[in-house]
Coordinates of C-alpha atoms in Angstrom, one line a residue:
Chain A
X48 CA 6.0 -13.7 2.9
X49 CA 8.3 -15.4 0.1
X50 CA 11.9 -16.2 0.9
X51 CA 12.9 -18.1 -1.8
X52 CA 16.5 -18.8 -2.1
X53 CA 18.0 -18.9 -5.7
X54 CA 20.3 -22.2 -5.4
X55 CA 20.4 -24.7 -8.4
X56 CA 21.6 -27.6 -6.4
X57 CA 18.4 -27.0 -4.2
X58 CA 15.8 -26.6 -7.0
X59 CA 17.3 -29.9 -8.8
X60 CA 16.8 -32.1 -5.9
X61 CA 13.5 -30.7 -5.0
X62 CA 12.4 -31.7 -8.7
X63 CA 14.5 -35.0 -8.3
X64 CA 12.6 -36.0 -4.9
X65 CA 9.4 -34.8 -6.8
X66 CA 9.6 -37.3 -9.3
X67 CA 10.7 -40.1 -6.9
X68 CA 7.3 -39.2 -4.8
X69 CA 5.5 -39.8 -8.0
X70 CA 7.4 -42.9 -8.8
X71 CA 5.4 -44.6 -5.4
X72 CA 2.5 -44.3 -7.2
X73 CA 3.2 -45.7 -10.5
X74 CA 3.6 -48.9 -12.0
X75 CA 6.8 -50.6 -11.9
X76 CA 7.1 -50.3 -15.8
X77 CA 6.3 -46.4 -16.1
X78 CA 8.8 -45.5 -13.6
X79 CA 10.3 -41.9 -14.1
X80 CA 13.7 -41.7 -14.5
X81 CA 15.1 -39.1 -11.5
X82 CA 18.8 -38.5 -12.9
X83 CA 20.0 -34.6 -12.9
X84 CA 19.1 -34.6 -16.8
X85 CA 16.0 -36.7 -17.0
X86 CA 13.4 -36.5 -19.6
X87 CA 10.6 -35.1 -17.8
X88 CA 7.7 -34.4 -20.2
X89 CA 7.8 -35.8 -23.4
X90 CA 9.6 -39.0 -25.0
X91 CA 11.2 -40.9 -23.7
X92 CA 9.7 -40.4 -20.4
X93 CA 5.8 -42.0 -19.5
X94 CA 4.7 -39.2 -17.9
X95 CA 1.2 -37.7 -19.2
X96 CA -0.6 -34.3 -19.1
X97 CA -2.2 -35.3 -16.1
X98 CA 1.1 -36.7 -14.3
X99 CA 2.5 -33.3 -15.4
X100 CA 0.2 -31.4 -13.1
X101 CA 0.7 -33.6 -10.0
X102 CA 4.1 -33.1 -10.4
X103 CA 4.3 -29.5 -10.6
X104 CA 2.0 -29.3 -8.0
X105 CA 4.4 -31.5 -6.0
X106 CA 7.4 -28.8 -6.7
X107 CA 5.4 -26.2 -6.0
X108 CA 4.3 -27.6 -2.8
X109 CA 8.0 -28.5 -1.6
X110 CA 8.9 -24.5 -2.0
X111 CA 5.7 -23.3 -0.1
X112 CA 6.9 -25.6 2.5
X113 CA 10.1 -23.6 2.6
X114 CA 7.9 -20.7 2.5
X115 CA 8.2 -20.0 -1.2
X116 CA 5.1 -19.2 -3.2
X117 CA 5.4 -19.9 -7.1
X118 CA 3.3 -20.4 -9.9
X119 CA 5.2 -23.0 -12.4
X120 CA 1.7 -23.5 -15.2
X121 CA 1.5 -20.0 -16.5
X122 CA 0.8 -18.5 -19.3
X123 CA 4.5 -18.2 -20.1
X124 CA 5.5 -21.6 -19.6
X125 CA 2.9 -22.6 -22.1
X126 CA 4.0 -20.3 -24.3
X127 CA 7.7 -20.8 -24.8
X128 CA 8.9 -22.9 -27.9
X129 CA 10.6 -24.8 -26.0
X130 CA 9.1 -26.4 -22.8
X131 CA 10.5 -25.7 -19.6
X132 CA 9.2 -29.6 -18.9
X133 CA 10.7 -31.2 -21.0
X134 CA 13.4 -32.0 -18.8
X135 CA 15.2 -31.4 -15.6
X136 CA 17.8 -29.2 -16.6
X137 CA 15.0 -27.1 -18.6
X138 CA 13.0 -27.2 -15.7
X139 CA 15.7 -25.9 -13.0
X140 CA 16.8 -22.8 -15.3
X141 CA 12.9 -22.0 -15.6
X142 CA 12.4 -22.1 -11.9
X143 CA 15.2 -20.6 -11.6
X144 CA 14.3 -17.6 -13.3
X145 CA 11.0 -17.6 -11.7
X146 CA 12.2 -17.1 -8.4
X147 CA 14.9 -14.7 -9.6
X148 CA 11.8 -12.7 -10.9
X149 CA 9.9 -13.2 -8.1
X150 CA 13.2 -12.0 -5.9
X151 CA 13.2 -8.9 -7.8
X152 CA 9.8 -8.0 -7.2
X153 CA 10.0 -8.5 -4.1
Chain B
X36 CA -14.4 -40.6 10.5
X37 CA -14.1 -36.7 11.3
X38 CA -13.5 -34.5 8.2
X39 CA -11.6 -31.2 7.5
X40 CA -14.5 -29.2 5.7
X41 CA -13.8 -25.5 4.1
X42 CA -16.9 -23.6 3.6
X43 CA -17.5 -20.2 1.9
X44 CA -20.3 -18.0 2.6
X45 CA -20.9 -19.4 6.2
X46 CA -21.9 -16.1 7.9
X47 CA -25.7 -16.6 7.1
X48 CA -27.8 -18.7 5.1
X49 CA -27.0 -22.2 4.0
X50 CA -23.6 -21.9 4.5
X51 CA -24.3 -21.3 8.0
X52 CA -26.2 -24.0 8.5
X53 CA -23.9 -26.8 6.9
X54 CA -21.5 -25.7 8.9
X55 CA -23.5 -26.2 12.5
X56 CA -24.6 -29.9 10.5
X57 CA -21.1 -30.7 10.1
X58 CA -19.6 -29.7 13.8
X59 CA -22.5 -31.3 14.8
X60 CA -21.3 -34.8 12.8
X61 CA -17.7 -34.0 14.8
X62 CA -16.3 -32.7 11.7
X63 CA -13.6 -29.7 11.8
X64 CA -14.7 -27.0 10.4
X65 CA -12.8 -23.6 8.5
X66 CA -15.6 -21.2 7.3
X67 CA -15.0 -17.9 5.7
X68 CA -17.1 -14.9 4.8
X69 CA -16.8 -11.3 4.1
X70 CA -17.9 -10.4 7.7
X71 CA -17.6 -11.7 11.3
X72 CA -19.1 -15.2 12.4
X73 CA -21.3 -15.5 15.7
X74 CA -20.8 -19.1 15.2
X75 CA -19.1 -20.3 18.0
X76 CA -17.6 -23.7 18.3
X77 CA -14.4 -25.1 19.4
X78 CA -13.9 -27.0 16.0
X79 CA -15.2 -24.3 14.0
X80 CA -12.7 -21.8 13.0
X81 CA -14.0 -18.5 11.3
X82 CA -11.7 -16.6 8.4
X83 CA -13.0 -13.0 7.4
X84 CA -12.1 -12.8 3.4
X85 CA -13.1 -12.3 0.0
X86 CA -13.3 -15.2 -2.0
X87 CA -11.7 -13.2 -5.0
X88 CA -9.0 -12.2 -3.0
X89 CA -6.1 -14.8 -3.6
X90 CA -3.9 -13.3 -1.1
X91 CA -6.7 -14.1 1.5
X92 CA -7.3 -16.8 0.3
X93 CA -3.5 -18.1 0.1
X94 CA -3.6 -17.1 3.9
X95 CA -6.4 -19.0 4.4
X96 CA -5.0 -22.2 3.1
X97 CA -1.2 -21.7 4.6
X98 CA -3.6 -21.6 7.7
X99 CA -4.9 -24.8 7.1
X100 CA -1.7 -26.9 5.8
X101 CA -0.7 -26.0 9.1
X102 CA -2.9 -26.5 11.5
X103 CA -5.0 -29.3 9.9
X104 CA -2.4 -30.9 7.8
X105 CA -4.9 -30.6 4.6
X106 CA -8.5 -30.6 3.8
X107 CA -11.4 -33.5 3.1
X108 CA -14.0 -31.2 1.3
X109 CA -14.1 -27.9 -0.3
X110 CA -18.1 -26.9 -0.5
X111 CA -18.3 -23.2 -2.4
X112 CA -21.2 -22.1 -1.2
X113 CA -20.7 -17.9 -1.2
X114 CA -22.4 -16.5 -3.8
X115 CA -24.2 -13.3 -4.9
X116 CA -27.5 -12.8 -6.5
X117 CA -28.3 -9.6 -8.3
X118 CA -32.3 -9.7 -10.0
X119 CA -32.3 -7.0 -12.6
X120 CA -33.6 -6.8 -16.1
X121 CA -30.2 -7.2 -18.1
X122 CA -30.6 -4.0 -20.1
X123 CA -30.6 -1.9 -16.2
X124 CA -27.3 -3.8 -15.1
X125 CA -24.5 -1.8 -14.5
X126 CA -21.3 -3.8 -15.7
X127 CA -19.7 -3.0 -13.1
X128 CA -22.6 -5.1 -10.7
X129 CA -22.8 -8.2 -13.2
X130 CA -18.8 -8.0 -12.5
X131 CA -19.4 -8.0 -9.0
X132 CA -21.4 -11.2 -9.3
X133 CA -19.8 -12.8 -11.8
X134 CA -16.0 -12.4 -9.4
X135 CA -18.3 -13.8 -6.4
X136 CA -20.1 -16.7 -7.8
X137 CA -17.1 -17.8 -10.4
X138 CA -14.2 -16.3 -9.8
X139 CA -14.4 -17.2 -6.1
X140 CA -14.7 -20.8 -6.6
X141 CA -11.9 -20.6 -9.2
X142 CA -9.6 -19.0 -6.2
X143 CA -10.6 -21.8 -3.6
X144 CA -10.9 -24.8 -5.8
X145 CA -6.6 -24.0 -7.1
X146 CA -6.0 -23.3 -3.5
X147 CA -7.3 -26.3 -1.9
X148 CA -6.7 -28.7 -4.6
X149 CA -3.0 -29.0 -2.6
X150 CA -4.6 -29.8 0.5
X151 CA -7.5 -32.0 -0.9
X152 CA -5.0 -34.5 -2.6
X153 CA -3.4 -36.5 0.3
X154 CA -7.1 -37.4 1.6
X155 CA -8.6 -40.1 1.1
X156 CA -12.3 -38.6 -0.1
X157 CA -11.3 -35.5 -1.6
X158 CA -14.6 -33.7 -2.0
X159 CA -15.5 -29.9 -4.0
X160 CA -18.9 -29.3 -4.1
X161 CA -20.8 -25.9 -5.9
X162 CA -23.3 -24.4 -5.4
X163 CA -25.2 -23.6 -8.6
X164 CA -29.4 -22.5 -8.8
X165 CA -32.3 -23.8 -10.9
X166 CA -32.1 -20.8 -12.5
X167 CA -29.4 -22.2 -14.9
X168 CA -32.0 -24.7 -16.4
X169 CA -35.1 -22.3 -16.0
X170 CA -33.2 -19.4 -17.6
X171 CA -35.4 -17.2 -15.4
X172 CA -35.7 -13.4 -16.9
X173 CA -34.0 -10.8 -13.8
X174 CA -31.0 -13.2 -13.6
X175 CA -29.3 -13.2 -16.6
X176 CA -25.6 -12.3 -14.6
X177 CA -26.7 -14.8 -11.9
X178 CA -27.7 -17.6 -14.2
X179 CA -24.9 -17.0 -16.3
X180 CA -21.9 -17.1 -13.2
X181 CA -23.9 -20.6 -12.3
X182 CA -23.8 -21.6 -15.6
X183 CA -20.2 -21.0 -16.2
X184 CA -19.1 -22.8 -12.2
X185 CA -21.4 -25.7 -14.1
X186 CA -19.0 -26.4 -17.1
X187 CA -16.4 -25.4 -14.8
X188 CA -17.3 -28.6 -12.1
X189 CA -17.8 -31.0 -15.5
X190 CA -14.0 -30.3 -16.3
X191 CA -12.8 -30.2 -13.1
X192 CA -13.8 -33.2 -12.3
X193 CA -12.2 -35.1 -15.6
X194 CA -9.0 -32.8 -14.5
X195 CA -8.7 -33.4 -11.1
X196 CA -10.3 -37.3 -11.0
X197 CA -6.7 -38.9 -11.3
X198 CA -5.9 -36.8 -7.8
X199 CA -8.3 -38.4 -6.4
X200 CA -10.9 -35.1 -5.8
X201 CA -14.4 -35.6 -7.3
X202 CA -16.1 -32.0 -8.1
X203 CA -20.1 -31.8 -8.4
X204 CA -22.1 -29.3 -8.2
X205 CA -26.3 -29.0 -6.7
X206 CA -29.0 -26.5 -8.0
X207 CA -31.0 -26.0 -5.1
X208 CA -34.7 -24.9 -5.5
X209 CA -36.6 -22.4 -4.5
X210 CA -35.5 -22.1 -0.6
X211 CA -36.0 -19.4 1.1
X212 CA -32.8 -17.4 2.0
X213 CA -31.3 -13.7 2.3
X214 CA -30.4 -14.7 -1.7
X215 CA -33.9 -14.7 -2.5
X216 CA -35.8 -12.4 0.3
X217 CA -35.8 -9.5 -2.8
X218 CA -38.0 -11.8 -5.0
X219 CA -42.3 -11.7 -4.8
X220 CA -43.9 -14.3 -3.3
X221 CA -46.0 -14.9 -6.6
X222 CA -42.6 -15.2 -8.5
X223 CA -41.5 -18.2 -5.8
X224 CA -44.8 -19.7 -5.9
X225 CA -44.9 -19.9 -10.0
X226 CA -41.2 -21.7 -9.4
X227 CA -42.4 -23.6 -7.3
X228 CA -45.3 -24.6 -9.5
X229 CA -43.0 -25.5 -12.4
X230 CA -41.2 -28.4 -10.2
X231 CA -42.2 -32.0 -9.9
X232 CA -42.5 -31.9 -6.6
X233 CA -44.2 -28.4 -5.8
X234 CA -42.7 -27.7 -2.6
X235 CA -40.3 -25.3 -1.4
X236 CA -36.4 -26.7 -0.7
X237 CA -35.2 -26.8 2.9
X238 CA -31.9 -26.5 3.8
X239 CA -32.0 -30.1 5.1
X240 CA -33.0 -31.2 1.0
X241 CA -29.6 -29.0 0.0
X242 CA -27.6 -30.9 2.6
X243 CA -29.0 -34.3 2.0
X244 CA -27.7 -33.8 -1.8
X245 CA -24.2 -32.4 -0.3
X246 CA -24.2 -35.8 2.1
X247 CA -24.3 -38.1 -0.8
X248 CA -21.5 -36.4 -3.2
X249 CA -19.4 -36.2 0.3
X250 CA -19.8 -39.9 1.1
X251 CA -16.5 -42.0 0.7
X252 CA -18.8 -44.5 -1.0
X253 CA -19.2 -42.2 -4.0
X254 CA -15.5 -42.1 -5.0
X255 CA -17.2 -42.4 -8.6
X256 CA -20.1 -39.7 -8.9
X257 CA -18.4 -36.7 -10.2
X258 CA -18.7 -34.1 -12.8
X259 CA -22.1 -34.2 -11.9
X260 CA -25.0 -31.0 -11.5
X261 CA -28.0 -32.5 -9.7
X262 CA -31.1 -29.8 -9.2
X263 CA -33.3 -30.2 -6.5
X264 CA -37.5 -30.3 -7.8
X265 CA -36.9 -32.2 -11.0
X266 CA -35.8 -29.4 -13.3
X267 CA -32.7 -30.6 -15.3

């Protein structure tokens, strides 16, 4: 069952903690920064398509811990002009609304 | 070191028997299949599911976040066979095959790529058929589901190598199974007379293969499709 709660202080440090977990595993000079409005995907930061992935899986791994099911990589989010990676402010109001929607459908 | 190994299809055939080889190594073992197991072990756990079904499947792998705290290998071995000229195929039995043999692997591989990437020999293994290189008339569908989990292991390994999960894939050869109880005897033996070694495939020659992609020595073979009688 999904209980996902809609909180945006919760969702940014789940994505914050995410990138420090992937920080372990990089090199010292491709760090991610892990401020509330980092670059995520894109310039300035070093993250690749690849270190994309991990890291979504990460998030979405952190909320099916809580018992929350999502699927960040769809269609949609590939689709939008604008990525919802691109950052972590871009990337809180998209999961945001994902689990809103998610809410809604029960 | 004992492993967490997920197999499909182990109600019969050679899933069934890779299972028993790997309790029998002191491995843990989660199988699933669309009916009941009368394998009985205390590290084998049984899962009755559809391999298309992603709820299932989600169920499944909640299951095994928490009680195994992740997964060493992945080996998709259910699949469906369905012999038939093309032209007397009802779409609606090449879907069946094509959900089965492709679609199923596609379910389990997203699935357990979150429990395969904190090990440290992250395995997936297909199963594919010699019928991809043969292009054997009767199993167009078949061929062409085994075909597709082919390119499908080739660019899941370049995607998921930097996890840490190597994905390969083995074409058995002629063996004899449920899967191919439906085909002549004549047909088996002209198969078997097109190999390089004219023999029929045991179980045991399908697991050897499996034993080398799942050894943590070969952290580096990946993206690979080996066939079993020298077809390729």
């Amino acid at each position: 069952m999904n209980s996902c709660p809609v909180d945006r202080v919760a969702i940014e440090q789940t994505i914050v903690r995410a990138l420090e977990g992937a920080n372990a595993s990089r090199e010292p000079d491709a760090q991610l920064d892990t401020s509330a409005d980092a670059a995520i995907f894109g310039a300035p930061s070093p993250l690749d398509s690849l270190g994309l992935v991990a890291l979504l899986i990460d998030i979405e791994d952190a909320f099916a811990a809580q018992g929350c099911t999502i699927a960040l990589s769809d269609e949609r989010a590939l689709s939008e002009r604008r990525s919802p990676f691109r950052d972590v402010p871009s990337l809180v109001a998209y999961i945001e609304r994902v689990l809103t929607e998610a809410g809604a459908q029960g | 070191m004992s492993r967490r190994v997920l197999i499909t299809g182990t109600t019969r055939g050679l899933g069934r028997f890779l299972a028993e080889r790997y309790l029998a190594a002191g491995d843990r073992v989660i199988g699933c299949g669309r009916s009941e197991s009368t394998l009985e072990h205390e590290r084998y756990r049984h899962h009755r599911l559809d391999v298309c079904d992603e709820k299932a499947v989600g169920e499944l792998t909640r299951e095994i976040r928490q009680r195994d705290c992740g997964l060493d290998v992945l080996i998709n071995n259910a699949g469906v066979a369905s012999m038939n000229a093309l032209a007397l195929t009802p779409p609606a039995s090449a879907r069946k095959v094509i959900d089965t043999n492709l679609f199923g692997p596609i379910v389990l591989t997203h699935a357990a790529i979150r429990l395969l990437r904190q090990s440290a020999a992250a395995r997936i293994v297909n199963i594919s058929t010699i019928a991809v290189p043969l292009r054997l008339q009767g199993e167009a569908i078949y061929a062409a589901s085994k075909s597709a989990l082919e390119t499908y292991t080739r660019i899941a390994a370049r995607e998921l190598g930097p996890l840490g999960i190597t994905v390969n894939a083995l074409g058995p050869s002629v063996v004899r199974t449920k899967l191919t109880a439906g085909v002549p005897e004549e047909k088996l033996q002209r198969l078997v007379d097109q190999q390089a070694v004219p023999r029929l495939a045991t179980a045991e020659d399908v697991a050897n293969v499996i034993d080398f992609f799942l050894r943590p020595e070969s952290g580096l073979v990946t993206g690979q499709v080996v066939y079993l009688g020298g077809f390729g």
